[in-house]
Amino acid sequence: MSSIDRALYDRAIAVMPGGNTRSTLFVPPHPPYAVRGNGAEMTDESGHVVIDCNNNYTALIHGHADPEILEITAAVAAEGTAFGLPTRYEVEMAETLRERTDGIEQWRFCNSGTEAVMMLMRAARAHTGRDLIIRFKGSYHGTYDGAVSHSANGVPAAVASSVIEVPQGDIDAVEYALTAHRGQVAAVLIDLMPNRASLEPATGEFVSRLGELARTHNALLAVDEVITFRLEYGGLHTRYGITPDLVALGKAIGGGYPVGAVGGRADVLSSFNPLVGEVTWGGTFSANPVTMAAGMVALRRFTPNVIAELNASGDAVRQRLTDGGVAANGSGSLIRLVTDDPAVTWWKLYRAGVLAGTNGLLALSTPMTDDHLTSITNAVLSVCAPESA
Ligand SMILES: Cc1ncc(COP(=O)(O)O)c(C=O)c1O
């Protein structure tokens, strides 16, 4: 690393464990520090410019400093950045999401995907009167105690025991868990293409069987679309022809600002209605007007055609990588490199001009040109192809 990054890191490590706030973006010895982004590119403290394929872990569908998003956020912020009253922006965002998902009736907002999953779990438990949630090992649903792996440090045993972990894609294990805990499971929580668990889409057969099992056991089907929403106009679940009882969103729907959302059946989310009064859930900055306005601009421009084009670009990059002998999973605009040593791969790619996720995740954005896509492909091939090892 450059002496500039090193100097900042020395200051950072004195005041922050690991030298930054997010475990998810740590690469040893420490990540570079970002300074600015413009469209598909990002510059770090040392002046090194990279094509940003991290896009803040898939959130920045339109890249950095999108002019239209900057304009709306400045205009909305000029009228006040937060109020102790609801605003029209959250109403319009909820209408937008309802229209896009074609059937998910009601929405509530928060500030992150982690918080969305917390709300989702509370809604499921409040609606069903049941305590248990089934989740799949290896899937990441944010950092809430009740959503992380049982092996995570610092999670009370009582919280861990309220979540049953079953192996990824194992329908028999789901059935066994639902049967063994008959009448106690509030929801089955699934990410249909879990990034941490290798970014392979669930099969249609698995998802339809999961839906049947959940219905048979009166458990809710809850889908975490925090990452996968960007793959289809209404989220990846629409590709499977299912309507989840609950869905958690985040990342892309905020137009680059902190966001989370829970959507679901009106009766399931009615627990949050103060007139019914079963669940109180605040959030000083939730449904922030700046975020809502930025998110709506981002989504308005993320039309079915734009999504299809971006997904086609991702499919083409993945195909070229595969043809070049590089194992790459994923679907559409999300690509995950299969690598034995993610930190080494990350640094090699970074030096070759590509910012990836620390686990080898690449997320495309709409400002990427054909030249960017070619550069990304060539950089990955130069770093990961068998003859380069
Ligand atoms: C599938 C999934 N769910 C939830 C989260 C948590 O979102 P956030 O980081 O906004 O808290 C993430 C974050 O990467 C995620 O990938």
Short mmCIF file of C-alpha atoms and ligand atoms in Angstrom, two decimals:
data_model
loop_
_atom_site.label_atom_id
_atom_site.label_comp_id
_atom_site.label_asym_id
_atom_site.label_seq_id
_atom_site.Cartn_x
_atom_site.Cartn_y
_atom_site.Cartn_z
CA MET A 1 0.00 0.00 0.00
CA SER A 2 1.04 3.57 -0.54
CA SER A 3 2.45 5.71 2.26
CA ILE A 4 -0.72 7.86 2.10
CA ASP A 5 -2.99 4.89 2.85
CA ARG A 6 -0.51 3.65 5.44
CA ALA A 7 -0.56 7.00 7.26
CA LEU A 8 -4.37 7.04 7.32
CA TYR A 9 -4.45 3.43 8.46
CA ASP A 10 -2.06 4.22 11.33
CA ARG A 11 -4.46 6.94 12.49
CA ALA A 12 -7.46 4.66 11.95
CA ILE A 13 -6.10 1.67 13.86
CA ALA A 14 -5.48 3.90 16.87
CA VAL A 15 -9.18 4.72 17.11
CA MET A 16 -11.06 1.88 15.36
CA PRO A 17 -10.66 -1.89 15.74
CA GLY A 18 -9.28 -3.15 12.42
CA GLY A 19 -9.03 0.44 11.19
CA ASN A 20 -12.57 0.70 9.84
CA THR A 21 -16.22 0.15 10.65
CA ARG A 22 -17.29 -2.71 8.36
CA SER A 23 -15.88 -6.23 8.81
CA THR A 24 -17.27 -7.08 5.39
CA LEU A 25 -14.79 -4.89 3.55
CA PHE A 26 -11.66 -5.83 5.45
CA VAL A 27 -8.78 -7.31 3.45
CA PRO A 28 -5.43 -7.93 5.11
CA PRO A 29 -3.29 -6.07 5.93
CA HIS A 30 -6.00 -3.37 5.54
CA PRO A 31 -8.11 -2.02 2.69
CA PRO A 32 -7.20 1.21 0.89
CA TYR A 33 -9.34 4.22 1.77
CA ALA A 34 -11.73 5.60 -0.86
CA VAL A 35 -11.75 9.28 -1.75
CA ARG A 36 -14.20 9.76 -4.59
CA GLY A 37 -16.25 7.96 -7.19
CA ASN A 38 -17.49 9.02 -10.58
CA GLY A 39 -19.81 6.79 -12.61
CA ALA A 40 -18.17 3.38 -12.92
CA GLU A 41 -14.84 4.45 -11.43
CA MET A 42 -13.42 5.10 -7.98
CA THR A 43 -10.23 6.75 -6.73
CA ASP A 44 -8.44 5.89 -3.49
CA GLU A 45 -6.28 8.00 -1.16
CA SER A 46 -3.14 7.21 -3.12
CA GLY A 47 -4.72 8.36 -6.40
CA HIS A 48 -5.12 4.81 -7.77
CA VAL A 49 -8.19 4.63 -10.04
CA VAL A 50 -10.20 1.42 -10.36
CA ILE A 51 -13.36 0.28 -12.11
CA ASP A 52 -15.76 -0.21 -9.24
CA CYS A 53 -17.24 -3.70 -9.43
CA ASN A 54 -17.97 -3.67 -5.74
CA ASN A 55 -20.48 -0.84 -6.04
CA ASN A 56 -20.84 -0.73 -2.29
CA TYR A 57 -21.61 -4.40 -2.17
CA THR A 58 -24.10 -4.28 -5.09
CA ALA A 59 -26.04 -1.21 -3.88
CA LEU A 60 -24.89 1.33 -6.48
CA ILE A 61 -26.80 0.22 -9.55
CA HIS A 62 -26.09 3.56 -11.25
CA GLY A 63 -22.49 3.86 -10.03
CA HIS A 64 -21.13 6.90 -8.22
CA ALA A 65 -22.32 10.50 -8.12
CA ASP A 66 -25.12 9.99 -10.60
CA PRO A 67 -26.11 13.55 -11.66
CA GLU A 68 -29.86 13.02 -11.45
CA ILE A 69 -29.61 11.43 -8.01
CA LEU A 70 -27.32 14.24 -6.82
CA GLU A 71 -29.82 16.79 -8.06
CA ILE A 72 -32.83 15.28 -6.32
CA THR A 73 -30.97 14.70 -3.04
CA ALA A 74 -29.76 18.32 -2.99
CA ALA A 75 -33.28 19.58 -3.71
CA VAL A 76 -34.92 17.40 -1.05
CA ALA A 77 -32.19 18.09 1.56
CA ALA A 78 -32.58 21.83 0.97
CA GLU A 79 -36.12 21.51 2.35
CA GLY A 80 -35.01 19.61 5.46
CA THR A 81 -33.19 16.31 5.90
CA ALA A 82 -35.40 14.63 8.52
CA PHE A 83 -38.73 15.29 10.19
CA GLY A 84 -40.65 14.05 13.19
CA LEU A 85 -43.53 13.41 10.81
CA PRO A 86 -43.97 11.04 7.88
CA THR A 87 -43.45 12.47 4.39
CA ARG A 88 -44.93 11.94 0.94
CA TYR A 89 -41.66 10.37 -0.16
CA GLU A 90 -42.18 7.19 1.83
CA VAL A 91 -45.74 6.89 0.51
CA GLU A 92 -44.46 7.18 -3.05
CA MET A 93 -41.68 4.70 -2.39
CA ALA A 94 -44.13 2.17 -0.94
CA GLU A 95 -46.37 2.67 -4.01
CA THR A 96 -43.33 2.19 -6.26
CA LEU A 97 -42.35 -1.07 -4.58
CA ARG A 98 -45.88 -2.38 -4.58
CA GLU A 99 -46.18 -1.70 -8.30
CA ARG A 100 -42.79 -3.27 -9.05
CA THR A 101 -43.38 -6.41 -7.02
CA ASP A 102 -46.86 -6.82 -8.48
CA GLY A 103 -48.57 -8.03 -5.36
CA ILE A 104 -46.53 -7.26 -2.26
CA GLU A 105 -49.10 -5.12 -0.54
CA GLN A 106 -47.61 -3.21 2.35
CA TRP A 107 -44.20 -1.71 3.18
CA ARG A 108 -42.18 -0.24 6.01
CA PHE A 109 -38.75 1.34 5.80
CA CYS A 110 -35.56 1.34 7.83
CA ASN A 111 -31.88 2.15 7.35
CA SER A 112 -30.17 -1.11 6.38
CA GLY A 113 -30.71 -4.66 5.21
CA THR A 114 -29.79 -5.85 8.70
CA GLU A 115 -32.62 -3.82 10.16
CA ALA A 116 -35.00 -5.02 7.44
CA VAL A 117 -34.31 -8.64 8.42
CA MET A 118 -34.87 -7.74 12.11
CA MET A 119 -38.23 -6.23 11.22
CA LEU A 120 -39.10 -9.18 9.02
CA MET A 121 -38.44 -11.61 11.86
CA ARG A 122 -40.45 -9.54 14.33
CA ALA A 123 -43.35 -9.32 11.88
CA ALA A 124 -43.29 -13.08 11.29
CA ARG A 125 -43.23 -13.87 14.99
CA ALA A 126 -45.90 -11.30 15.87
CA HIS A 127 -48.24 -12.51 13.13
CA THR A 128 -47.90 -16.24 13.80
CA GLY A 129 -47.38 -16.17 17.56
CA ARG A 130 -44.50 -18.59 16.98
CA ASP A 131 -40.85 -18.19 17.96
CA LEU A 132 -38.72 -20.19 15.55
CA ILE A 133 -37.19 -19.11 12.23
CA ILE A 134 -35.58 -21.56 9.81
CA ARG A 135 -32.59 -20.24 7.88
CA PHE A 136 -29.96 -21.75 5.59
CA LYS A 137 -26.36 -22.23 6.74
CA GLY A 138 -23.90 -20.05 4.88
CA SER A 139 -26.47 -17.45 3.80
CA TYR A 140 -25.80 -13.94 5.10
CA HIS A 141 -28.74 -11.87 6.30
CA GLY A 142 -26.86 -9.01 7.96
CA THR A 143 -25.48 -8.75 11.46
CA TYR A 144 -28.52 -8.97 13.76
CA ASP A 145 -27.95 -11.50 16.60
CA GLY A 146 -30.94 -13.51 15.50
CA ALA A 147 -29.87 -13.70 11.86
CA VAL A 148 -26.19 -14.62 12.07
CA SER A 149 -24.72 -18.09 12.13
CA HIS A 150 -24.94 -20.06 15.37
CA SER A 151 -21.15 -20.13 15.48
CA ALA A 152 -20.88 -16.31 15.64
CA ASN A 153 -19.34 -14.95 18.83
CA GLY A 154 -21.38 -12.81 21.19
CA VAL A 155 -24.81 -14.20 20.34
CA PRO A 156 -26.78 -15.27 23.43
CA ALA A 157 -27.61 -18.99 23.40
CA ALA A 158 -31.29 -18.14 23.88
CA VAL A 159 -31.27 -16.05 20.70
CA ALA A 160 -29.36 -18.69 18.72
CA SER A 161 -31.85 -21.34 19.81
CA SER A 162 -34.70 -19.31 18.29
CA VAL A 163 -33.23 -19.94 14.83
CA ILE A 164 -32.86 -23.36 13.21
CA GLU A 165 -30.04 -23.63 10.67
CA VAL A 166 -30.41 -26.17 7.89
CA PRO A 167 -27.90 -26.97 5.13
CA GLN A 168 -28.15 -24.89 1.96
CA GLY A 169 -30.59 -26.38 -0.56
CA ASP A 170 -31.54 -29.35 1.67
CA ILE A 171 -35.31 -29.67 1.36
CA ASP A 172 -35.42 -32.83 3.51
CA ALA A 173 -33.73 -30.94 6.35
CA VAL A 174 -36.36 -28.19 6.03
CA GLU A 175 -39.14 -30.76 6.17
CA TYR A 176 -37.55 -32.48 9.14
CA ALA A 177 -37.18 -29.17 11.03
CA LEU A 178 -40.77 -28.14 10.30
CA THR A 179 -42.05 -31.53 11.43
CA ALA A 180 -39.84 -31.80 14.52
CA HIS A 181 -40.96 -28.30 15.58
CA ARG A 182 -44.54 -28.59 14.42
CA GLY A 183 -46.57 -25.49 15.19
CA GLN A 184 -43.52 -23.51 16.35
CA VAL A 185 -41.94 -22.19 13.14
CA ALA A 186 -42.91 -18.61 12.28
CA ALA A 187 -41.03 -18.37 8.97
CA VAL A 188 -38.56 -19.96 6.62
CA LEU A 189 -36.04 -17.31 5.56
CA ILE A 190 -34.29 -17.77 2.23
CA ASP A 191 -31.94 -15.80 0.00
CA LEU A 192 -32.64 -17.24 -3.46
CA MET A 193 -29.05 -16.64 -4.61
CA PRO A 194 -26.93 -16.35 -1.47
CA ASN A 195 -23.73 -14.44 -2.08
CA ARG A 196 -21.76 -15.80 0.88
CA ALA A 197 -22.81 -19.34 0.04
CA SER A 198 -21.30 -19.04 -3.47
CA LEU A 199 -23.95 -17.08 -5.40
CA GLU A 200 -25.70 -20.02 -7.01
CA PRO A 201 -29.42 -19.54 -7.74
CA ALA A 202 -31.80 -21.92 -5.97
CA THR A 203 -33.52 -24.36 -8.31
CA GLY A 204 -37.16 -23.78 -9.23
CA GLU A 205 -38.04 -27.20 -7.89
CA PHE A 206 -36.46 -26.44 -4.52
CA VAL A 207 -38.22 -23.10 -4.19
CA SER A 208 -41.63 -24.45 -5.11
CA ARG A 209 -41.24 -27.36 -2.64
CA LEU A 210 -40.13 -24.88 0.04
CA GLY A 211 -43.27 -22.83 -0.56
CA GLU A 212 -45.45 -25.95 -0.30
CA LEU A 213 -43.80 -27.05 2.94
CA ALA A 214 -44.13 -23.60 4.49
CA ARG A 215 -47.83 -23.51 3.56
CA THR A 216 -48.47 -27.01 4.89
CA HIS A 217 -46.95 -26.04 8.23
CA ASN A 218 -48.56 -22.57 8.33
CA ALA A 219 -45.12 -20.99 8.41
CA LEU A 220 -44.45 -17.83 6.42
CA LEU A 221 -42.20 -17.80 3.37
CA ALA A 222 -39.74 -14.93 3.86
CA VAL A 223 -37.34 -13.94 1.10
CA ASP A 224 -34.22 -11.85 1.66
CA GLU A 225 -33.84 -9.78 -1.52
CA VAL A 226 -31.37 -7.28 -0.09
CA ILE A 227 -28.89 -8.17 -2.84
CA THR A 228 -31.03 -10.00 -5.39
CA PHE A 229 -33.72 -7.35 -5.92
CA ARG A 230 -31.54 -5.77 -8.63
CA LEU A 231 -31.80 -8.89 -10.81
CA GLU A 232 -35.45 -8.43 -11.81
CA TYR A 233 -37.88 -5.50 -11.96
CA GLY A 234 -39.71 -6.85 -8.90
CA GLY A 235 -36.87 -8.85 -7.36
CA LEU A 236 -35.49 -12.32 -8.01
CA HIS A 237 -38.50 -14.07 -6.44
CA THR A 238 -40.60 -13.01 -9.45
CA ARG A 239 -38.41 -15.25 -11.64
CA TYR A 240 -39.66 -18.20 -9.56
CA GLY A 241 -43.31 -17.19 -9.83
CA ILE A 242 -43.77 -16.99 -6.08
CA THR A 243 -45.22 -14.25 -3.89
CA PRO A 244 -43.43 -14.30 -0.56
CA ASP A 245 -45.39 -13.58 2.61
CA LEU A 246 -42.55 -11.28 3.63
CA VAL A 247 -39.61 -9.79 1.80
CA ALA A 248 -36.56 -7.82 3.02
CA LEU A 249 -34.99 -5.22 0.71
CA GLY A 250 -32.07 -2.82 1.03
CA LYS A 251 -29.04 -1.67 -0.95
CA ALA A 252 -30.16 -0.78 -4.51
CA ILE A 253 -33.53 0.70 -3.51
CA GLY A 254 -31.79 3.57 -1.67
CA GLY A 255 -30.10 5.17 -4.68
CA GLY A 256 -26.78 5.07 -2.80
CA TYR A 257 -28.13 6.14 0.59
CA PRO A 258 -28.69 3.99 3.73
CA VAL A 259 -31.90 2.00 3.35
CA GLY A 260 -33.87 -1.10 4.22
CA ALA A 261 -37.47 -2.14 3.65
CA VAL A 262 -39.84 -4.88 4.66
CA GLY A 263 -42.74 -5.74 2.42
CA GLY A 264 -45.44 -8.29 2.89
CA ARG A 265 -49.02 -9.36 3.02
CA ALA A 266 -51.24 -6.72 4.56
CA ASP A 267 -52.44 -9.08 7.31
CA VAL A 268 -48.87 -10.11 8.17
CA LEU A 269 -47.62 -6.52 8.42
CA SER A 270 -50.74 -5.28 10.21
CA SER A 271 -48.93 -5.91 13.51
CA PHE A 272 -47.02 -2.69 12.78
CA ASN A 273 -50.25 -0.68 12.56
CA PRO A 274 -50.45 1.39 15.76
CA LEU A 275 -54.23 1.25 15.59
CA VAL A 276 -53.89 -2.47 16.10
CA GLY A 277 -50.93 -1.83 18.34
CA GLU A 278 -49.19 -5.18 18.69
CA VAL A 279 -45.68 -4.17 17.59
CA THR A 280 -44.12 -0.77 18.07
CA TRP A 281 -41.16 -0.09 15.82
CA GLY A 282 -39.52 3.32 15.58
CA GLY A 283 -36.41 4.45 13.77
CA THR A 284 -35.38 8.10 14.03
CA PHE A 285 -33.98 8.17 10.49
CA SER A 286 -36.19 5.51 8.91
CA ALA A 287 -37.94 6.44 5.64
CA ASN A 288 -35.67 9.44 5.43
CA PRO A 289 -36.94 11.74 2.65
CA VAL A 290 -33.51 12.13 1.03
CA THR A 291 -33.06 8.35 0.82
CA MET A 292 -36.60 7.77 -0.40
CA ALA A 293 -36.26 10.41 -3.13
CA ALA A 294 -32.84 9.14 -4.26
CA GLY A 295 -34.11 5.57 -4.27
CA MET A 296 -37.12 6.43 -6.40
CA VAL A 297 -34.93 8.10 -9.04
CA ALA A 298 -32.62 5.08 -9.04
CA LEU A 299 -35.55 2.69 -9.42
CA ARG A 300 -37.39 4.78 -12.01
CA ARG A 301 -34.35 4.50 -14.26
CA PHE A 302 -33.98 0.79 -13.50
CA THR A 303 -36.58 -0.27 -16.05
CA PRO A 304 -37.12 -3.84 -17.30
CA ASN A 305 -35.05 -2.99 -20.43
CA VAL A 306 -32.17 -1.51 -18.43
CA ILE A 307 -32.20 -4.50 -16.07
CA ALA A 308 -32.23 -6.94 -18.98
CA GLU A 309 -29.32 -5.12 -20.62
CA LEU A 310 -27.26 -5.04 -17.43
CA ASN A 311 -27.99 -8.72 -16.80
CA ALA A 312 -27.00 -9.54 -20.39
CA SER A 313 -23.68 -7.72 -19.85
CA GLY A 314 -23.10 -9.78 -16.71
CA ASP A 315 -23.95 -13.01 -18.50
CA ALA A 316 -21.53 -12.10 -21.31
CA VAL A 317 -18.69 -11.31 -18.86
CA ARG A 318 -19.34 -14.55 -16.96
CA GLN A 319 -19.32 -16.52 -20.21
CA ARG A 320 -15.99 -15.02 -21.29
CA LEU A 321 -14.52 -15.79 -17.88
CA THR A 322 -15.78 -19.36 -18.01
CA ASP A 323 -14.46 -19.76 -21.56
CA GLY A 324 -11.10 -18.54 -20.25
CA GLY A 325 -11.04 -21.20 -17.54
CA VAL A 326 -12.14 -18.97 -14.64
CA ALA A 327 -14.90 -20.38 -12.45
CA ALA A 328 -17.59 -17.72 -12.02
CA ASN A 329 -21.03 -18.18 -10.42
CA GLY A 330 -24.01 -15.89 -10.23
CA SER A 331 -26.72 -14.62 -12.49
CA GLY A 332 -27.06 -11.49 -14.62
CA SER A 333 -25.30 -8.43 -13.22
CA LEU A 334 -23.94 -10.32 -10.19
CA ILE A 335 -20.84 -12.47 -10.66
CA ARG A 336 -18.91 -14.35 -8.01
CA LEU A 337 -15.38 -15.53 -8.74
CA VAL A 338 -14.61 -18.89 -7.23
CA THR A 339 -11.20 -18.50 -5.66
CA ASP A 340 -9.20 -20.40 -3.04
CA ASP A 341 -7.56 -17.28 -1.71
CA PRO A 342 -9.99 -14.35 -1.88
CA ALA A 343 -7.63 -11.81 -0.25
CA VAL A 344 -4.82 -12.52 -2.72
CA THR A 345 -7.25 -12.40 -5.64
CA TRP A 346 -8.74 -9.16 -4.30
CA TRP A 347 -5.37 -7.40 -4.18
CA LYS A 348 -4.28 -8.67 -7.59
CA LEU A 349 -7.53 -7.42 -9.10
CA TYR A 350 -7.25 -4.11 -7.29
CA ARG A 351 -3.76 -3.56 -8.63
CA ALA A 352 -5.03 -4.54 -12.09
CA GLY A 353 -7.67 -1.78 -11.80
CA VAL A 354 -10.79 -3.60 -10.56
CA LEU A 355 -12.45 -3.22 -7.16
CA ALA A 356 -14.24 -6.47 -6.22
CA GLY A 357 -16.00 -7.62 -3.07
CA THR A 358 -13.65 -9.24 -0.59
CA ASN A 359 -15.17 -12.64 -1.40
CA GLY A 360 -14.77 -12.25 -5.17
CA LEU A 361 -18.17 -10.66 -5.83
CA LEU A 362 -18.46 -8.41 -8.90
CA ALA A 363 -21.54 -6.23 -9.36
CA LEU A 364 -22.08 -4.32 -12.59
CA SER A 365 -23.57 -0.84 -12.79
CA THR A 366 -25.40 1.05 -15.55
CA PRO A 367 -22.62 3.61 -16.29
CA MET A 368 -20.22 0.80 -17.27
CA THR A 369 -19.31 1.04 -20.95
CA ASP A 370 -18.25 -1.78 -23.26
CA ASP A 371 -14.66 -0.65 -22.61
CA HIS A 372 -15.17 -1.02 -18.87
CA LEU A 373 -16.64 -4.49 -19.35
CA THR A 374 -13.72 -5.52 -21.55
CA SER A 375 -11.23 -4.14 -19.02
CA ILE A 376 -12.96 -5.98 -16.17
CA THR A 377 -12.96 -9.25 -18.10
CA ASN A 378 -9.33 -8.89 -19.13
CA ALA A 379 -8.25 -7.99 -15.60
CA VAL A 380 -10.02 -11.02 -14.12
CA LEU A 381 -8.61 -13.31 -16.80
CA SER A 382 -5.09 -11.94 -16.25
CA VAL A 383 -5.38 -12.53 -12.50
CA CYS A 384 -7.46 -15.72 -12.28
CA ALA A 385 -7.03 -17.72 -15.51
CA PRO A 386 -5.15 -21.02 -14.98
CA GLU A 387 -2.06 -19.99 -17.01
CA SER A 388 -1.69 -16.82 -14.86
CA ALA A 389 -1.45 -18.83 -11.61
C1 LIG B 1 -28.65 -10.97 1.56
C2 LIG B 1 -28.33 -9.90 2.55
N1 LIG B 1 -29.18 -9.63 3.54
C3 LIG B 1 -28.95 -8.64 4.42
C4 LIG B 1 -27.80 -7.88 4.36
C5 LIG B 1 -27.55 -6.79 5.35
O1 LIG B 1 -27.66 -5.54 4.74
P1 LIG B 1 -26.91 -4.27 5.34
O2 LIG B 1 -25.45 -4.47 5.11
O3 LIG B 1 -27.49 -3.11 4.60
O4 LIG B 1 -27.23 -4.24 6.80
C6 LIG B 1 -26.87 -8.13 3.34
C7 LIG B 1 -25.64 -7.33 3.23
O5 LIG B 1 -24.76 -7.58 2.46
C8 LIG B 1 -27.13 -9.17 2.43
O6 LIG B 1 -26.26 -9.46 1.45
#
